PDB file of C-alpha atoms and ligand atoms in Angstrom:
ATOM      1  CA  MET B   1      77.982 145.305  75.626  1.00 49.00           C
ATOM      2  CA  SER B   2      80.153 144.192  78.478  1.00 51.00           C
ATOM      3  CA  ALA B   3      79.471 141.593  81.135  1.00 59.00           C
ATOM      4  CA  GLU B   4      79.326 142.987  84.609  1.00 73.00           C
ATOM      5  CA  LYS B   5      82.193 141.983  86.774  1.00 75.00           C
ATOM      6  CA  PRO B   6      80.927 140.176  89.910  1.00 75.00           C
ATOM      7  CA  SER B   7      81.372 142.062  93.097  1.00 81.00           C
ATOM      8  CA  ARG B   8      83.625 140.680  95.776  1.00 77.00           C
ATOM      9  CA  ARG B   9      80.546 139.756  97.821  1.00 78.00           C
ATOM     10  CA  GLN B  10      79.023 137.784  94.907  1.00 78.00           C
ATOM     11  CA  PHE B  11      82.324 136.050  94.304  1.00 71.00           C
ATOM     12  CA  PHE B  12      82.590 134.851  97.941  1.00 72.00           C
ATOM     13  CA  LYS B  13      78.947 133.768  97.935  1.00 75.00           C
ATOM     14  CA  LYS B  14      79.585 131.512  94.922  1.00 73.00           C
ATOM     15  CA  ALA B  15      82.797 130.217  96.458  1.00 69.00           C
ATOM     16  CA  LEU B  16      80.874 129.352  99.642  1.00 68.00           C
ATOM     17  CA  HIS B  17      78.381 127.309  97.591  1.00 67.00           C
ATOM     18  CA  LEU B  18      81.246 125.365  96.010  1.00 64.00           C
ATOM     19  CA  PHE B  19      82.731 124.841  99.457  1.00 64.00           C
ATOM     20  CA  TRP B  20      79.541 122.998 100.548  1.00 63.00           C
ATOM     21  CA  LEU B  21      78.918 121.321  97.226  1.00 58.00           C
ATOM     22  CA  ALA B  22      82.205 119.378  97.087  1.00 61.00           C
ATOM     23  CA  PRO B  23      81.715 117.401 100.364  1.00 57.00           C
ATOM     24  CA  ALA B  24      78.052 116.766  99.511  1.00 56.00           C
ATOM     25  CA  ALA B  25      79.063 115.330  96.106  1.00 56.00           C
ATOM     26  CA  TRP B  26      81.738 113.226  97.798  1.00 56.00           C
ATOM     27  CA  LEU B  27      79.227 111.818 100.325  1.00 53.00           C
ATOM     28  CA  LEU B  28      76.672 111.129  97.605  1.00 51.00           C
ATOM     29  CA  SER B  29      79.207 109.299  95.418  1.00 54.00           C
ATOM     30  CA  GLY B  30      80.169 107.098  98.407  1.00 53.00           C
ATOM     31  CA  LEU B  31      76.515 106.255  98.995  1.00 48.00           C
ATOM     32  CA  VAL B  32      76.031 105.318  95.331  1.00 48.00           C
ATOM     33  CA  ARG B  33      79.200 103.197  95.394  1.00 54.00           C
ATOM     34  CA  ARG B  34      78.022 101.285  98.481  1.00 52.00           C
ATOM     35  CA  THR B  35      74.601 100.685  96.942  1.00 45.00           C
ATOM     36  CA  GLU B  36      76.214  99.315  93.766  1.00 52.00           C
ATOM     37  CA  GLU B  37      78.486  97.028  95.772  1.00 56.00           C
ATOM     38  CA  THR B  38      75.680  95.484  97.779  1.00 56.00           C
ATOM     39  CA  GLY B  39      73.466  95.274  94.706  1.00 57.00           C
ATOM     40  CA  GLU B  40      76.004  93.054  92.950  1.00 61.00           C
ATOM     41  CA  ILE B  41      75.856  90.326  95.563  1.00 65.00           C
ATOM     42  CA  ARG B  42      73.131  88.049  94.305  1.00 82.00           C
ATOM     43  CA  GLU B  43      72.803  84.449  95.269  1.00 83.00           C
ATOM     44  CA  ARG B  44      70.868  81.592  93.810  1.00 86.00           C
ATOM     45  CA  THR B  45      70.527  77.955  94.684  1.00 87.00           C
ATOM     46  CA  VAL B  46      71.538  75.025  92.507  1.00 86.00           C
ATOM     47  CA  GLU B  47      69.985  71.663  93.345  1.00 86.00           C
ATOM     48  CA  LEU B  48      71.757  68.414  92.552  1.00 84.00           C
ATOM     49  CA  PRO B  49      70.589  64.858  93.285  1.00 83.00           C
ATOM     50  CA  LEU B  50      71.975  63.647  96.588  1.00 82.00           C
ATOM     51  CA  GLU B  51      73.050  60.216  95.418  1.00 77.00           C
ATOM     52  CA  SER B  52      74.864  59.881  92.150  1.00 67.00           C
ATOM     53  CA  GLY B  53      77.598  57.398  92.976  1.00 72.00           C
ATOM     54  CA  GLU B  54      80.249  59.760  91.597  1.00 75.00           C
ATOM     55  CA  ALA B  55      83.013  61.111  93.821  1.00 86.00           C
ATOM     56  CA  VAL B  56      83.365  64.278  91.731  1.00 88.00           C
ATOM     57  CA  ARG B  57      80.631  65.998  89.774  1.00 88.00           C
ATOM     58  CA  PHE B  58      80.914  68.960  87.440  1.00 91.00           C
ATOM     59  CA  ALA B  59      77.587  70.736  87.237  1.00 88.00           C
ATOM     60  CA  GLU B  60      78.016  73.935  85.231  1.00 85.00           C
ATOM     61  CA  GLU B  61      79.419  76.496  87.710  1.00 91.00           C
ATOM     62  CA  VAL B  62      79.729  73.980  90.554  1.00 91.00           C
ATOM     63  CA  ILE B  63      82.269  71.292  91.369  1.00 93.00           C
ATOM     64  CA  LEU B  64      80.874  68.861  93.907  1.00 91.00           C
ATOM     65  CA  ILE B  65      83.203  66.476  95.704  1.00 91.00           C
ATOM     66  CA  ARG B  66      81.972  63.655  97.912  1.00 87.00           C
ATOM     67  CA  VAL B  67      84.254  62.616 100.745  1.00 84.00           C
ATOM     68  CA  GLY B  68      82.653  59.707 102.584  1.00 81.00           C
ATOM     69  CA  ASN B  69      79.218  60.983 103.541  1.00 78.00           C
ATOM     70  CA  ASP B  70      80.214  64.642 103.325  1.00 84.00           C
ATOM     71  CA  TYR B  71      80.140  66.956 100.354  1.00 88.00           C
ATOM     72  CA  ARG B  72      82.364  69.863  99.426  1.00 91.00           C
ATOM     73  CA  ALA B  73      81.169  72.310  96.809  1.00 92.00           C
ATOM     74  CA  PHE B  74      83.434  74.734  94.974  1.00 95.00           C
ATOM     75  CA  SER B  75      82.935  77.318  92.307  1.00 94.00           C
ATOM     76  CA  ALA B  76      84.118  75.925  88.977  1.00 94.00           C
ATOM     77  CA  ALA B  77      85.508  79.370  88.094  1.00 95.00           C
ATOM     78  CA  CYS B  78      89.291  79.228  88.087  1.00 96.00           C
ATOM     79  CA  THR B  79      90.731  81.887  90.373  1.00 96.00           C
ATOM     80  CA  HIS B  80      93.287  82.889  87.749  1.00 95.00           C
ATOM     81  CA  MET B  81      91.026  84.363  85.060  1.00 94.00           C
ATOM     82  CA  GLY B  82      87.697  82.660  85.569  1.00 93.00           C
ATOM     83  CA  CYS B  83      87.739  79.797  83.041  1.00 95.00           C
ATOM     84  CA  ARG B  84      85.386  76.985  83.932  1.00 95.00           C
ATOM     85  CA  ILE B  85      87.042  73.877  85.346  1.00 95.00           C
ATOM     86  CA  GLN B  86      85.330  70.733  84.093  1.00 95.00           C
ATOM     87  CA  ARG B  87      87.844  67.956  84.188  1.00 94.00           C
ATOM     88  CA  MET B  88      90.216  66.008  86.379  1.00 94.00           C
ATOM     89  CA  GLU B  89      93.516  64.291  85.856  1.00 93.00           C
ATOM     90  CA  GLY B  90      94.102  61.713  88.560  1.00 92.00           C
ATOM     91  CA  GLU B  91      93.159  63.471  91.804  1.00 92.00           C
ATOM     92  CA  GLU B  92      93.656  66.986  90.428  1.00 95.00           C
ATOM     93  CA  LEU B  93      91.146  69.493  89.065  1.00 96.00           C
ATOM     94  CA  VAL B  94      92.602  71.009  85.903  1.00 97.00           C
ATOM     95  CA  CYS B  95      91.829  74.392  84.370  1.00 97.00           C
ATOM     96  CA  PRO B  96      91.644  74.158  80.555  1.00 96.00           C
ATOM     97  CA  CYS B  97      92.912  77.687  79.905  1.00 95.00           C
ATOM     98  CA  HIS B  98      96.380  78.012  81.431  1.00 96.00           C
ATOM     99  CA  GLY B  99      96.783  74.721  83.257  1.00 95.00           C
ATOM    100  CA  SER B 100      96.302  75.631  86.901  1.00 96.00           C
ATOM    101  CA  ARG B 101      95.704  72.604  89.080  1.00 97.00           C
ATOM    102  CA  PHE B 102      93.794  72.297  92.345  1.00 97.00           C
ATOM    103  CA  ASN B 103      93.500  69.486  94.860  1.00 95.00           C
ATOM    104  CA  MET B 104      90.235  68.060  96.221  1.00 93.00           C
ATOM    105  CA  SER B 105      90.214  70.735  98.924  1.00 93.00           C
ATOM    106  CA  GLY B 106      90.335  73.471  96.274  1.00 94.00           C
ATOM    107  CA  GLU B 107      93.928  74.449  97.106  1.00 96.00           C
ATOM    108  CA  VAL B 108      96.301  75.471  94.335  1.00 97.00           C
ATOM    109  CA  LEU B 109      98.778  72.776  93.369  1.00 97.00           C
ATOM    110  CA  ARG B 110     100.159  74.574  90.345  1.00 95.00           C
ATOM    111  CA  GLY B 111      99.651  78.129  89.019  1.00 90.00           C
ATOM    112  CA  PRO B 112      99.253  80.533  87.447  1.00 95.00           C
ATOM    113  CA  ALA B 113      96.251  80.658  89.821  1.00 95.00           C
ATOM    114  CA  GLU B 114      97.344  81.865  93.255  1.00 96.00           C
ATOM    115  CA  ARG B 115      94.128  81.586  95.258  1.00 96.00           C
ATOM    116  CA  PRO B 116      92.132  78.467  96.153  1.00 97.00           C
ATOM    117  CA  LEU B 117      88.783  77.728  94.522  1.00 96.00           C
ATOM    118  CA  ALA B 118      85.873  79.490  96.214  1.00 94.00           C
ATOM    119  CA  ARG B 119      84.060  77.198  98.612  1.00 94.00           C
ATOM    120  CA  LEU B 120      80.271  77.233  98.238  1.00 93.00           C
ATOM    121  CA  ARG B 121      77.651  76.632 100.889  1.00 92.00           C
ATOM    122  CA  CYS B 122      76.206  73.150 100.453  1.00 90.00           C
ATOM    123  CA  GLU B 123      73.323  71.675 102.438  1.00 90.00           C
ATOM    124  CA  ALA B 124      71.890  68.199 102.109  1.00 87.00           C
ATOM    125  CA  ASP B 125      68.119  67.771 102.193  1.00 88.00           C
ATOM    126  CA  GLU B 126      67.779  64.026 102.620  1.00 85.00           C
ATOM    127  CA  ARG B 127      63.995  64.117 102.631  1.00 88.00           C
ATOM    128  CA  ALA B 128      63.938  65.781  99.204  1.00 87.00           C
ATOM    129  CA  GLY B 129      66.990  63.809  98.064  1.00 87.00           C
ATOM    130  CA  VAL B 130      68.886  66.898  96.933  1.00 88.00           C
ATOM    131  CA  LEU B 131      71.907  68.983  97.738  1.00 87.00           C
ATOM    132  CA  ARG B 132      71.293  72.725  97.752  1.00 90.00           C
ATOM    133  CA  ILE B 133      74.341  74.697  96.755  1.00 89.00           C
ATOM    134  CA  THR B 134      74.432  78.465  97.024  1.00 89.00           C
ATOM    135  CA  VAL B 135      76.248  80.191  94.181  1.00 87.00           C
ATOM    136  CA  ARG B 136      76.828  83.862  93.558  1.00 79.00           C
ATOM    137  CA  ALA B 137      75.288  85.059  90.336  1.00 70.00           C
TER     138      ALA B 137
HETATM  139  S1  FES P 201      92.031  80.761  83.906  1.00 74.67           S
HETATM  140 FE1  FES P 201      92.593  78.944  84.899  1.00 74.67          FE
HETATM  141  S2  FES P 201      94.719  78.904  84.737  1.00 74.67           S
HETATM  142 FE2  FES P 201      94.167  80.716  83.775  1.00 74.67          FE
END
């Protein structure tokens, strides 16, 4: 029993299918990639009391800094490898893992981190007495 050898016509017909299949697979993979990328961006809101009397607050994934009547919110995730920053030394925010330091504007004072802390959207709702901070989940 021997397998029949495909004719030249059959061979080119199969090759033509592969010719169309490759770009279609490439387009489909790009569509899936884009869907995954947009699906990962999820936001949630953290509410903190408006008045606490503290100039700097560490609230889980948020660092909140009061400057006069304004507030600056930063992600507490260190931009080096993501350790959570939860303490200060003097006027500097200090990462517990490898010692990066950031100023009150989130800028790097000392590495190994190279990028500033991520600034978070922060809105005061004086009627409700809260600050609403948008964090990425
Ligand atoms: S994770 Fe913060 S310095 Fe490395």
